[in-house]
Amino acid sequence: MTLGGAGRFWPDLAPVLLPTHPVHFVEEITSAQNPLVKLARALERKKARIESGLFLTEGARHVTEGLDNGWQLHALLLSDAATDRDQVRALARQALDHGARVARVPERVLESLTHRDNAQNVIALFRMRLAGLEALAGARRLIALERPRDPGNLGTIIRLADSTGCGGVVILEEGCDPFSVEAVRASMGSVFAVPVVRCGVDAFDAWRRQEGLRLIGTSLEGSVRHTDVDPGARTCILMGNEQSGLPPAMAALCDGLVRLPMAGRADSLNLALATAVTVYEVWRRSGFDGARF
Ligand code: SAM
């Protein structure tokens, strides 16, 4: 059943009607030219994300993670097929409770948003939210990235931070956008769980010293194997940029500079892989605290 037309906004009715009704959709969108669909499509571009303050995420599970972690949902777009699923109907109800717009959209329109055949049946527009350094206070492990360029790497590292109990990810100076479609996709929902901070080097270094975090840099210039460094009780791992590596001035700030052993023809590992190897080694040293097994 559909309550409300394209011009009728739901939330004022929601508290009254929701408990006794199944899912109600404010909008039935049929056109790819609908303003909400156009806004969702525009969020591929950084400029539109900055102007609107919104970003896109795909998939019911990730939308639930966003809501459960207190992220502000702006709108939920559901395919016709998705609305048959109980989980999606419950999600729509939850979204309406949050005051978000909920719209049913033809599959072909959703596919045009994700540029994928068999697109996810659920797409959400959330409000962007970066954390401040204070959100990282007390963390045992952190990852800092110097000007990461590749959003796929950044999203993978955010997922890694989540998987290994790191307290957050710090993007130093300019870096790619953690809310780009590619980064959010690669993070597999972890962008909602891991605080991501953007910060200048000086402010970060002053903060981590005050916090008592040991800074371990990784570099092809490192003189110590990653297995031979003392990570201390609380560690921030510092990774260099994909092209230029860790600048000497930043290497000089580190309490230890490690190199991962390499064989064969490649001279370095991919940024996300090098981060994973290093973080797992530091985590291993603390007995994999917090691990599920
Ligand atoms: N051409 C770059 C350079 O000269 O450093 C390679 C950068 S690498 C793709 C990206 C980052 O991953 C590096 O800055 C470093 O932090 C880390 N990394 C990759 N392989 C590494 C290795 N074998 N030892 C230490 N760090 C490594």
Short mmCIF file of N, CA and C in Angstrom, two decimals, residues 53 99 103 151 222-223 267 282:
data_model
loop_
_atom_site.label_atom_id
_atom_site.label_comp_id
_atom_site.label_asym_id
_atom_site.label_seq_id
_atom_site.Cartn_x
_atom_site.Cartn_y
_atom_site.Cartn_z
N GLY A 53 26.54 17.69 1.77
CA GLY A 53 26.89 17.06 3.05
C GLY A 53 26.50 15.59 3.11
N GLY A 99 12.94 9.82 10.50
CA GLY A 99 12.57 11.03 9.77
C GLY A 99 13.17 11.10 8.38
N ALA A 103 11.73 5.98 -0.54
CA ALA A 103 11.11 5.97 -1.86
C ALA A 103 11.30 4.62 -2.53
N PRO A 151 41.00 5.73 -3.28
CA PRO A 151 39.87 5.50 -2.37
C PRO A 151 39.64 4.03 -2.07
N GLY A 222 63.21 2.15 5.76
CA GLY A 222 63.31 1.67 7.14
C GLY A 222 64.51 0.75 7.33
N SER A 223 65.08 0.82 8.52
CA SER A 223 66.30 0.02 8.76
C SER A 223 66.00 -1.21 9.62
N ASP A 267 59.19 -3.73 -5.90
CA ASP A 267 59.99 -3.03 -4.89
C ASP A 267 59.18 -2.61 -3.67
N VAL A 282 51.62 -5.79 14.80
CA VAL A 282 51.50 -5.02 16.05
C VAL A 282 50.42 -5.65 16.92
#
